[in-house]
mmCIF file of C-alpha atoms and ligand atoms in Angstrom:
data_model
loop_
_atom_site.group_PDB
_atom_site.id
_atom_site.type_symbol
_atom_site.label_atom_id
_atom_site.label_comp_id
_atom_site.label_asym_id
_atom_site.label_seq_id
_atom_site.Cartn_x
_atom_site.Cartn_y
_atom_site.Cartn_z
ATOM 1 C CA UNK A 19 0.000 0.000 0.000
ATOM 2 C CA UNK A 20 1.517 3.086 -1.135
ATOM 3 C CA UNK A 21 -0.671 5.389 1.162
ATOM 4 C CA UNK A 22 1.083 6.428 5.011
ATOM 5 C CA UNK A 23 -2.525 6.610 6.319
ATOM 6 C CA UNK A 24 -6.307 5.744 6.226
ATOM 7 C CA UNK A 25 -8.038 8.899 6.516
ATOM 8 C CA UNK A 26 -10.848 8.609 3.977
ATOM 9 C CA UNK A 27 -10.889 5.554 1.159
ATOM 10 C CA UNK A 28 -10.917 8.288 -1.553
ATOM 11 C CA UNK A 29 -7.397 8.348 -0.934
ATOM 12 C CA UNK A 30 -6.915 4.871 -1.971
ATOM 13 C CA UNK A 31 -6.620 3.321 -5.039
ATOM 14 C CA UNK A 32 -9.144 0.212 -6.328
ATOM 15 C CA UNK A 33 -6.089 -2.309 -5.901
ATOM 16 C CA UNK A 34 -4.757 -0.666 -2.595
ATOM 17 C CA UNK A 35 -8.429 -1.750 -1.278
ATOM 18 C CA UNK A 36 -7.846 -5.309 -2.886
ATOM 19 C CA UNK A 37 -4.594 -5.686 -1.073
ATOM 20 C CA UNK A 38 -6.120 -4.990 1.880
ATOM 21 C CA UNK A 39 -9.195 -7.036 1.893
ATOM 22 C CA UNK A 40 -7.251 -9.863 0.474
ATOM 23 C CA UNK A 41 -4.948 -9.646 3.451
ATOM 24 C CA UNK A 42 -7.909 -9.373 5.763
ATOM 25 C CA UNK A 43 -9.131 -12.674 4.430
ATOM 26 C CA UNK A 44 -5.340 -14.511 4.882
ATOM 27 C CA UNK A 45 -5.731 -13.179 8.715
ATOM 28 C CA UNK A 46 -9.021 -14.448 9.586
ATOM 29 C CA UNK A 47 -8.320 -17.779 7.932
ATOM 30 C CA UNK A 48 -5.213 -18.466 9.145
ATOM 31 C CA UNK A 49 -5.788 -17.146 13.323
ATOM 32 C CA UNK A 50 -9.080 -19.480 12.318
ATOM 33 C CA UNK A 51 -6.459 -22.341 11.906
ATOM 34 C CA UNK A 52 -4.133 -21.565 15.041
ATOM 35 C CA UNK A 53 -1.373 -19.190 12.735
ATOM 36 C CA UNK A 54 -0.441 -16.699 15.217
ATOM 37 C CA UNK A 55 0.374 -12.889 13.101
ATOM 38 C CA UNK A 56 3.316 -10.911 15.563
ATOM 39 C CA UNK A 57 3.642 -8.720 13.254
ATOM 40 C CA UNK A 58 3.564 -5.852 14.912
ATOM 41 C CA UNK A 59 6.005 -6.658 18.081
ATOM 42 C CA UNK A 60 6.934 -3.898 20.090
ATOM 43 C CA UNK A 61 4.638 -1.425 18.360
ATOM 44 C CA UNK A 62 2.285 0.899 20.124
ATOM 45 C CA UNK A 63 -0.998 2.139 18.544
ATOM 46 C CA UNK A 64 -2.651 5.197 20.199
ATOM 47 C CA UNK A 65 -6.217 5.484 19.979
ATOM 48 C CA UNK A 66 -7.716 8.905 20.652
ATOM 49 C CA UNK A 67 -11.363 8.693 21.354
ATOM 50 C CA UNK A 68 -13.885 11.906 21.536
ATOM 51 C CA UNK A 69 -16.784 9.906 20.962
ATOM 52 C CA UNK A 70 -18.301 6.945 22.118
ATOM 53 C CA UNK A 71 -16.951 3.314 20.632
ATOM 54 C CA UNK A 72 -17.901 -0.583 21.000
ATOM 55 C CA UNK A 73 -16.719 -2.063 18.121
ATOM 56 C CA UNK A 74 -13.589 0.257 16.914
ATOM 57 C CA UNK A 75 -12.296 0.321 20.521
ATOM 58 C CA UNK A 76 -12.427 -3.298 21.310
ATOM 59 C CA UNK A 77 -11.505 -4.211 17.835
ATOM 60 C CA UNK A 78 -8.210 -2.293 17.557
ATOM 61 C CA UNK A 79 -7.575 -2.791 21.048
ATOM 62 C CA UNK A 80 -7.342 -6.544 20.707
ATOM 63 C CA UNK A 81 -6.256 -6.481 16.958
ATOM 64 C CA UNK A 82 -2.729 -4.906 18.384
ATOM 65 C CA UNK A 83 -2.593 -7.242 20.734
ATOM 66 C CA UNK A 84 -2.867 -10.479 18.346
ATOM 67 C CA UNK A 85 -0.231 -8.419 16.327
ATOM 68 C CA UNK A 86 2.371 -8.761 18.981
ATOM 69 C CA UNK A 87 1.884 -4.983 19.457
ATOM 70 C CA UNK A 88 -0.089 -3.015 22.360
ATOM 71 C CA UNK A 89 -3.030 -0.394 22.255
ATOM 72 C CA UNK A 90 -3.349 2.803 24.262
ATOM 73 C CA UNK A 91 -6.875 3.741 24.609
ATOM 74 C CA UNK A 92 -6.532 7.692 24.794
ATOM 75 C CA UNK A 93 -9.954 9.333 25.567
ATOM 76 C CA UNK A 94 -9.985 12.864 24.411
ATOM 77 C CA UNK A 95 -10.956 14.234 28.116
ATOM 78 C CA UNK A 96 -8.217 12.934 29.489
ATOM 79 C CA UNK A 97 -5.857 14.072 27.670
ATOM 80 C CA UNK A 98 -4.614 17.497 27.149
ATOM 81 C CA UNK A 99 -6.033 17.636 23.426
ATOM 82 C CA UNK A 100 -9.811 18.194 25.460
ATOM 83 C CA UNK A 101 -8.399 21.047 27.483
ATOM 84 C CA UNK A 102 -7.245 22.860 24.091
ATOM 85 C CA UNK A 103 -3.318 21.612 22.987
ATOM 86 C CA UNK A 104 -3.424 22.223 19.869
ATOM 87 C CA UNK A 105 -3.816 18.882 17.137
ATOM 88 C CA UNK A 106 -0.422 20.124 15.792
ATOM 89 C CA UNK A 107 1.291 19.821 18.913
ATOM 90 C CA UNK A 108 -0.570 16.354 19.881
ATOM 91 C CA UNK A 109 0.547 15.249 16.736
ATOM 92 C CA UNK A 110 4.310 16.134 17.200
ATOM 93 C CA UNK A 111 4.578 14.548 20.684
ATOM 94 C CA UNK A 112 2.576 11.344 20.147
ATOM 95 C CA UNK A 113 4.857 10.774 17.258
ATOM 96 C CA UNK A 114 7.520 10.276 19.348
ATOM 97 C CA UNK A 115 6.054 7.978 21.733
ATOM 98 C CA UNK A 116 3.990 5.913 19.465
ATOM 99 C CA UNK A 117 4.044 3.787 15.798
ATOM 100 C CA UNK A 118 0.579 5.002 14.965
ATOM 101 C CA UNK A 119 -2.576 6.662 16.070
ATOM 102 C CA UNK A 120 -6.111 5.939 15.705
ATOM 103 C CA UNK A 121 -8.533 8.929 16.011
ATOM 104 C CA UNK A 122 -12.325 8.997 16.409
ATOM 105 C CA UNK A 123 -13.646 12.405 16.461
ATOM 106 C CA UNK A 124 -16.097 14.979 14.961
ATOM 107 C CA UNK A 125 -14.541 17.248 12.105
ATOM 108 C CA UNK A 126 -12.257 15.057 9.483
ATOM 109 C CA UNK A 127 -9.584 17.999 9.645
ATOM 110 C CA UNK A 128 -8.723 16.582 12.953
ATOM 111 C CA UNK A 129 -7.493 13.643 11.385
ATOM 112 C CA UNK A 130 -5.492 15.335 8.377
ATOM 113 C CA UNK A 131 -4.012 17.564 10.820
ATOM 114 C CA UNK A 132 -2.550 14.832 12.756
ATOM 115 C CA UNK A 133 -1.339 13.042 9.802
ATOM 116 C CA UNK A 134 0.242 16.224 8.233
ATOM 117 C CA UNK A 135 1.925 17.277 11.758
ATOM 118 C CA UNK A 136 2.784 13.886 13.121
ATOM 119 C CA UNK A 137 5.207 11.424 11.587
ATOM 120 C CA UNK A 138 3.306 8.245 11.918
ATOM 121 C CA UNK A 139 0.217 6.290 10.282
ATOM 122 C CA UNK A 140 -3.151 7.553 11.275
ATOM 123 C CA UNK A 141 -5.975 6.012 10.820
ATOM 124 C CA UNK A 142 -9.439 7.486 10.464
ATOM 125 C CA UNK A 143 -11.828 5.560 13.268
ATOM 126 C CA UNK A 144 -14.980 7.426 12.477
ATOM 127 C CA UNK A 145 -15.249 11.375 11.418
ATOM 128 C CA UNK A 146 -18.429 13.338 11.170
ATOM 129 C CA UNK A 147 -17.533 12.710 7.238
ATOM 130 C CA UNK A 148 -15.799 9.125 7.025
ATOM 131 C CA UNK A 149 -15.789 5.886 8.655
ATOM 132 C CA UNK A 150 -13.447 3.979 6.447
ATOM 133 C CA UNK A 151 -12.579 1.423 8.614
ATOM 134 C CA UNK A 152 -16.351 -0.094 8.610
ATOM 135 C CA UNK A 153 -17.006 0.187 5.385
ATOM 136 C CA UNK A 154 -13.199 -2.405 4.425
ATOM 137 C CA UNK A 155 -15.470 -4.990 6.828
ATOM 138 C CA UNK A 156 -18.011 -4.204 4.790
ATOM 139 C CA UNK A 157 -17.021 -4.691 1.627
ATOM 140 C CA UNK A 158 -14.496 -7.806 3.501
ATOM 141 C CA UNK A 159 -18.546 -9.421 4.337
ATOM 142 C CA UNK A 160 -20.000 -8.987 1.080
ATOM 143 C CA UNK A 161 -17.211 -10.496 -0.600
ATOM 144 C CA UNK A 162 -17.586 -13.291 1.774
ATOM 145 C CA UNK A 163 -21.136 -13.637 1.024
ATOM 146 C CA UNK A 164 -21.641 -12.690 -2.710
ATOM 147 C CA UNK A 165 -18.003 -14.049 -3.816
ATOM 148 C CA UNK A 166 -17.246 -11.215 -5.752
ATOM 149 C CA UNK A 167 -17.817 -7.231 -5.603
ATOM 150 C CA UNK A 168 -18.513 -6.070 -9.393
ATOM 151 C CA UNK A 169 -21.092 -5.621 -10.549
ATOM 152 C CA UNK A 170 -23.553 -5.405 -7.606
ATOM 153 C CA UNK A 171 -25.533 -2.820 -6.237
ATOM 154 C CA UNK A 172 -25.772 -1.621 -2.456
ATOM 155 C CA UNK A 173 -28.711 0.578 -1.546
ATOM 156 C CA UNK A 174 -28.094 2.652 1.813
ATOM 157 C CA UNK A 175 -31.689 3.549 3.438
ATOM 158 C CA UNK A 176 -31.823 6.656 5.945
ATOM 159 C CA UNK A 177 -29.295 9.415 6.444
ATOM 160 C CA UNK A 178 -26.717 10.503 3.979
ATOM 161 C CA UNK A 179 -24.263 10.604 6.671
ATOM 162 C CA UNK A 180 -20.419 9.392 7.564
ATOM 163 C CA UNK A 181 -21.347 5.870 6.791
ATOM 164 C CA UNK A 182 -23.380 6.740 3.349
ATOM 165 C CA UNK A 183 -20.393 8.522 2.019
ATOM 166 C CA UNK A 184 -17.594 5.817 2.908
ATOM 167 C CA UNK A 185 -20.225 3.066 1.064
ATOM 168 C CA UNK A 186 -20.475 5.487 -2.007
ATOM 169 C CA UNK A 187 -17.046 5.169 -2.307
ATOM 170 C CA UNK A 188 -15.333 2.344 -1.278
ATOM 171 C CA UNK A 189 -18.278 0.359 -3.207
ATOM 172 C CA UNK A 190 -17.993 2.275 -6.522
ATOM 173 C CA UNK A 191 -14.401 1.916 -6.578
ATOM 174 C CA UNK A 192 -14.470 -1.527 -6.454
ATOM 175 C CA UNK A 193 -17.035 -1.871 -9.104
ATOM 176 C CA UNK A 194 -20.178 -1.793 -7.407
ATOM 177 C CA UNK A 195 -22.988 0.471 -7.755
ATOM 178 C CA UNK A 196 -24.928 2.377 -5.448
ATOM 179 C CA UNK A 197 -27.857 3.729 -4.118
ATOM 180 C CA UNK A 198 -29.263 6.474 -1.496
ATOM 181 C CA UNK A 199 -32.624 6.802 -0.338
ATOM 182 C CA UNK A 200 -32.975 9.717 2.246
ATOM 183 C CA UNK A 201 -35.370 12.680 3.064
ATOM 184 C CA UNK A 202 -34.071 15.769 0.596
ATOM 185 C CA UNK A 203 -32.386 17.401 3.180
ATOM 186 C CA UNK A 204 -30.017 14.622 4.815
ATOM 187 C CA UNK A 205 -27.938 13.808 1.820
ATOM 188 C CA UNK A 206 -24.919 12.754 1.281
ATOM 189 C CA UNK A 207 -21.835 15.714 1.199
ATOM 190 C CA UNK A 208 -21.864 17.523 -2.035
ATOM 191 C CA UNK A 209 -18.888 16.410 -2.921
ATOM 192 C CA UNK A 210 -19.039 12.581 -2.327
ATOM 193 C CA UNK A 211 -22.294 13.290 -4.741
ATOM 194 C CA UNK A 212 -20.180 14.904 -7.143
ATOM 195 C CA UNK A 213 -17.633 12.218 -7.313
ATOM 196 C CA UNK A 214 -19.909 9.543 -7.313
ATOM 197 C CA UNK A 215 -22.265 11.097 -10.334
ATOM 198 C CA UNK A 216 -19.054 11.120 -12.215
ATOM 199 C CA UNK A 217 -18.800 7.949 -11.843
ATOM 200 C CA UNK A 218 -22.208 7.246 -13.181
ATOM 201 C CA UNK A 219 -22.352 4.304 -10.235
ATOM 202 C CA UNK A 220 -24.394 6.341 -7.876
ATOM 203 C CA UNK A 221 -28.149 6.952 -7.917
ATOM 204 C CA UNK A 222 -29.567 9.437 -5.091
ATOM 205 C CA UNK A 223 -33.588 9.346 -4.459
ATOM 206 C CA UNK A 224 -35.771 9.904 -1.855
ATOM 207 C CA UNK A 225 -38.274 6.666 -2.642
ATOM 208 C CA UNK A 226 -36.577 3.682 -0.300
ATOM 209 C CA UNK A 227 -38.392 1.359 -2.674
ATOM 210 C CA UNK A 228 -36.270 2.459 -5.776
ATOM 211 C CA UNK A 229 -33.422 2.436 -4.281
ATOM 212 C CA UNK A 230 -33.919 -0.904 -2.645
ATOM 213 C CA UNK A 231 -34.564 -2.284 -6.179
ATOM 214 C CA UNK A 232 -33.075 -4.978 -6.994
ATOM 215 C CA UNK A 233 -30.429 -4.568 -4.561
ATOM 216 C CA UNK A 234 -28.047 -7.456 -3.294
ATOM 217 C CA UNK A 235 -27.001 -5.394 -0.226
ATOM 218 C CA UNK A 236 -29.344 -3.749 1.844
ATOM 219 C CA UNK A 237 -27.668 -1.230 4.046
ATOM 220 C CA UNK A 238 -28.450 1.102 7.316
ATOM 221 C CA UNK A 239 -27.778 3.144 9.655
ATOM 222 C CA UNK A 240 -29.171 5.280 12.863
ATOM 223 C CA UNK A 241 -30.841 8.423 12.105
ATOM 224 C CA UNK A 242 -29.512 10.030 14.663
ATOM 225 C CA UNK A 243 -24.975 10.166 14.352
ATOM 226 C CA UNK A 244 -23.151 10.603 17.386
ATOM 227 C CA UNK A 245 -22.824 14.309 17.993
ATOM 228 C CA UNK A 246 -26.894 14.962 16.764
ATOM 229 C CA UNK A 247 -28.523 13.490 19.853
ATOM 230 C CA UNK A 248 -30.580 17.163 20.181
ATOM 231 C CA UNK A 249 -31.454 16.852 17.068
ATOM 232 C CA UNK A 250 -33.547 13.136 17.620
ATOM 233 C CA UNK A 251 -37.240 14.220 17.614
ATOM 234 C CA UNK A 252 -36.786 16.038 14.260
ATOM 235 C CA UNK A 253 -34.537 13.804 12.330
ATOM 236 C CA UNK A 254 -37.409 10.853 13.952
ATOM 237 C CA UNK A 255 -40.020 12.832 12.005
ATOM 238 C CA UNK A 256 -37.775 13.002 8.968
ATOM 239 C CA UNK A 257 -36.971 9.075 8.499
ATOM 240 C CA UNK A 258 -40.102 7.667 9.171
ATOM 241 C CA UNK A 259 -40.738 5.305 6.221
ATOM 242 C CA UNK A 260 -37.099 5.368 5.516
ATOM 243 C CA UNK A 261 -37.087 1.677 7.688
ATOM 244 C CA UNK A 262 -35.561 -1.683 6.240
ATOM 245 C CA UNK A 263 -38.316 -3.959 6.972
ATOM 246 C CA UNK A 264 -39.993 -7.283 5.326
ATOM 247 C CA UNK A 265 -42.171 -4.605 3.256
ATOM 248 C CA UNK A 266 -39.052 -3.065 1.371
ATOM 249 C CA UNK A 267 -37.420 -6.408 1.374
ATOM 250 C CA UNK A 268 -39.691 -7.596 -0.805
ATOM 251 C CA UNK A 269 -38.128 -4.901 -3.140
ATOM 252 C CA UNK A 270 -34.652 -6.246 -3.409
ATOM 253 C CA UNK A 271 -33.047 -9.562 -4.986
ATOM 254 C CA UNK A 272 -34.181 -12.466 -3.371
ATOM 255 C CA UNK A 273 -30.689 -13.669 -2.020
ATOM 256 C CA UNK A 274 -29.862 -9.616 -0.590
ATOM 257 C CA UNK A 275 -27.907 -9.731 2.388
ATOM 258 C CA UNK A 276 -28.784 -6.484 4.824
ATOM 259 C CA UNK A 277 -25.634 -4.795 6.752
ATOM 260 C CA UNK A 278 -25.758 -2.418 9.679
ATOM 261 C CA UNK A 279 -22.485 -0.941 11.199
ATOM 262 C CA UNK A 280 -24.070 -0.906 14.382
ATOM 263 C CA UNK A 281 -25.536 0.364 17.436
ATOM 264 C CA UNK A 282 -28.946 -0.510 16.029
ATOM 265 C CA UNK A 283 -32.236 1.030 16.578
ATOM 266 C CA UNK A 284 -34.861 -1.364 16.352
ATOM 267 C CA UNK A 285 -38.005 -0.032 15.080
ATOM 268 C CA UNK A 286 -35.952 3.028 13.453
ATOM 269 C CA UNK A 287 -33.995 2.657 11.027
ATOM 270 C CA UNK A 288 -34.528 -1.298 11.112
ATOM 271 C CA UNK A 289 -37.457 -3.788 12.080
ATOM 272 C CA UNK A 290 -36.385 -5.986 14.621
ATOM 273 C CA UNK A 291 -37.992 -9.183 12.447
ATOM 274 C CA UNK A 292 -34.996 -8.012 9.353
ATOM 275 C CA UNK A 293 -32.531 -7.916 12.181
ATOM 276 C CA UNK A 294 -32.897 -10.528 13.404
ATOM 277 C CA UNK A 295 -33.232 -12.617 10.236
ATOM 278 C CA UNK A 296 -30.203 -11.069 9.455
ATOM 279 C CA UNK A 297 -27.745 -11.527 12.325
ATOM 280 C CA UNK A 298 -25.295 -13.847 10.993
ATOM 281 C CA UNK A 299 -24.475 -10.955 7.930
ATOM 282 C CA UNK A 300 -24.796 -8.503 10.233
ATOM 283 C CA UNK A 301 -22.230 -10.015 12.991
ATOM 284 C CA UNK A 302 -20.152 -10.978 10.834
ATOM 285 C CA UNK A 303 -19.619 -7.961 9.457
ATOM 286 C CA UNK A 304 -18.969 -6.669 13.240
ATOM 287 C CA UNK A 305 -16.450 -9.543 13.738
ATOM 288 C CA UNK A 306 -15.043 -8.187 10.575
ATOM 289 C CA UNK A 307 -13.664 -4.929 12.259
ATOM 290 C CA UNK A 308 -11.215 -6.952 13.600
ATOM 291 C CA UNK A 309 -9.511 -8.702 10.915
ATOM 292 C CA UNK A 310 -9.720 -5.541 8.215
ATOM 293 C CA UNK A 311 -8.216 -3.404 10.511
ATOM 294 C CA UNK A 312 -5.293 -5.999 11.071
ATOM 295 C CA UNK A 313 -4.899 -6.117 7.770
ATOM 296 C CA UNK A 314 -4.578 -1.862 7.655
ATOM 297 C CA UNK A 315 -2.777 -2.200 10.697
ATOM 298 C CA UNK A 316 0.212 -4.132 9.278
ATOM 299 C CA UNK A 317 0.025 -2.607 5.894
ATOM 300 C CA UNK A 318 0.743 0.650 7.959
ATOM 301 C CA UNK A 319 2.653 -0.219 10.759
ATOM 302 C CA UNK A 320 4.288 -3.516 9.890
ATOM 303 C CA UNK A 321 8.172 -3.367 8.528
HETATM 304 N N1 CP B 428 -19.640 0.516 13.911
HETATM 305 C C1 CP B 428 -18.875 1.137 14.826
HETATM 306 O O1 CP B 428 -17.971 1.904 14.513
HETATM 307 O O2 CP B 428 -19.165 0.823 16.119
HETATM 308 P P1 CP B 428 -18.633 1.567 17.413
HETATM 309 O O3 CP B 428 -19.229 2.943 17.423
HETATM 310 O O4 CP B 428 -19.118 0.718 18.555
HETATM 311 O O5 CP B 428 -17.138 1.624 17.362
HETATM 312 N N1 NVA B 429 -23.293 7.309 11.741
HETATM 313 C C1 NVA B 429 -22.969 6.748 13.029
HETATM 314 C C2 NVA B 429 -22.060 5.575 12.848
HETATM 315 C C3 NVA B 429 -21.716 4.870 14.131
HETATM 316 C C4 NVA B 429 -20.764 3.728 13.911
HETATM 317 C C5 NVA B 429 -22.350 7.820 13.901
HETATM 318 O O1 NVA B 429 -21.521 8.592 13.395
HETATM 319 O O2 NVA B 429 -22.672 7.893 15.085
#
């Protein structure tokens, strides 16, 4: 891999994805056949939190440590960054303690700022903009399940939010199309939109039945991001019909998988009875937070 970080998948090339996805797979099935992976020894990943985490925390946290390498969870009140040092500075001194930082925060120029001050690898763990880390487990589970990537279309139902950009593209790039179904004024950022209508992959509607067309992934995600909780109430009123349920999945191909990032809301953004008939995708895909993020881990970190 030829990029120093993973702040947002545009960066990336269609192969540099490959590489890591195919190296995601080699980890999973090999620590699923005893092969131990220290290939990180002696490294030290920093992960600065200034939101809330389940899945990134644990996963990275105990991703180092399979690696032969340790985690520092570094929450963002703790730490002198929440009482006002400057990202430049933060930057600067953890790269001299550390091999590489993870960030989860709110504004994405958080995370270029710490890769243009610093010295090491950062990696983007979820931005108001981004969340390219989910969406390389993503495309690592539908791969798993569909065998291939090209050709097939993902439909995103709800908000055109962090998760709806990374899916536009990290799924076009690798040959897929796409489709949006939210209220008019939740879209996607204008210019994922623009990038992705060049592309001529990317269809943006407000009717969660066209979108859901034909689909052979069935994606969502809450209504409400970390960082909007006051805004609940309103964005409620805004989604209502935009909810994967048995109604809609009569819409899509007959084999579609359905995907959530998680935290779920049942009865939002998801019926409990699609949930639950699709847990295995949709834990999978948790599960595979952990090996994709090995796989970026010791494309970044590794010698
Ligand atoms: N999907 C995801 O990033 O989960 P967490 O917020 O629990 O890390
Ligand atoms: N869009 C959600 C994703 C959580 C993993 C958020 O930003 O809170």
């Amino acid at each position: 891999m030829n990029n120093k970080h993973l702040l947002k998948l545009a960066d990336l090339s269609a192969e540099e994805i490959t590489e890591i996805l195919d190296l995601a797979d080699k980890l999973k099935y090999e620590r699923k056949n005893g092969v131990e992976h220290k290939l990180l020894k002696d490294k030290t990943l920093g992960m600065i939190f200034s939101k809330s985490s389940t899945r990134t925390r644990v996963s990275f946290e105990t991703g180092m440590y399979q690696l032969g390498g340790t985690a520092l969870f570094l929450s963002s009140n703790d730490i002198q960054l929440g009482r006002g040092e400057p990202v430049a500075d933060t930057a600067r001194v953890l790269s001299r303690y550390l091999d590489g930082i993870m960030i989860r925060t709110f504004a994405q120029s958080d995370a270029e700022d710490l890769a243009k001050y610093g010295s090491i690898p950062v990696i983007n763990g979820l931005t108001d903009y981004a969340h390219p880390c989910q969406v390389l487990a993503d495309l690592m589970t539908i791969r798993e399940y569909k065998k291939t990537l090209g050709g097939l279309k993902l439909a995103f139902i709800g908000d055109g939010n962090n998760m709806a950009n990374s899916l536009i593209v990290g799924c076009i790039k690798l040959g897929m199309t796409v489709a949006i179904a939210c209220p008019e004024e939740y879209k996607p950022d204008a210019d994922i939109i623009a990038w992705g209508g060049e592309t001529g992959k990317l269809t943006i509607t407000t009717s969660p039945e066209e979108a859901a067309k034909d689909a052979d992934v069935l994606y969502t995600d809450v209504w409400a991001s970390m960082g909007q909780e006051r805004e609940k109430a309103e964005r409620e009123k805004a989604f209502a019909g935009y909810q994967i349920n048995d109604a809609l999945m009569a819409h899509t191909k007959p084999d579609a998988i359905v995907l959530h990032c998680l935290p779920a809301h049942r009865e939002e953004e998801i019926s409990t009875a699609v949930f639950e008939n699709h847990a295995d995708e949709i834990f999978e895909e948790a599960e595979n937070r952990l090996h994709a993020q090995k796989a970026v881990l010791v494309l970044l970190m590794g010698a």
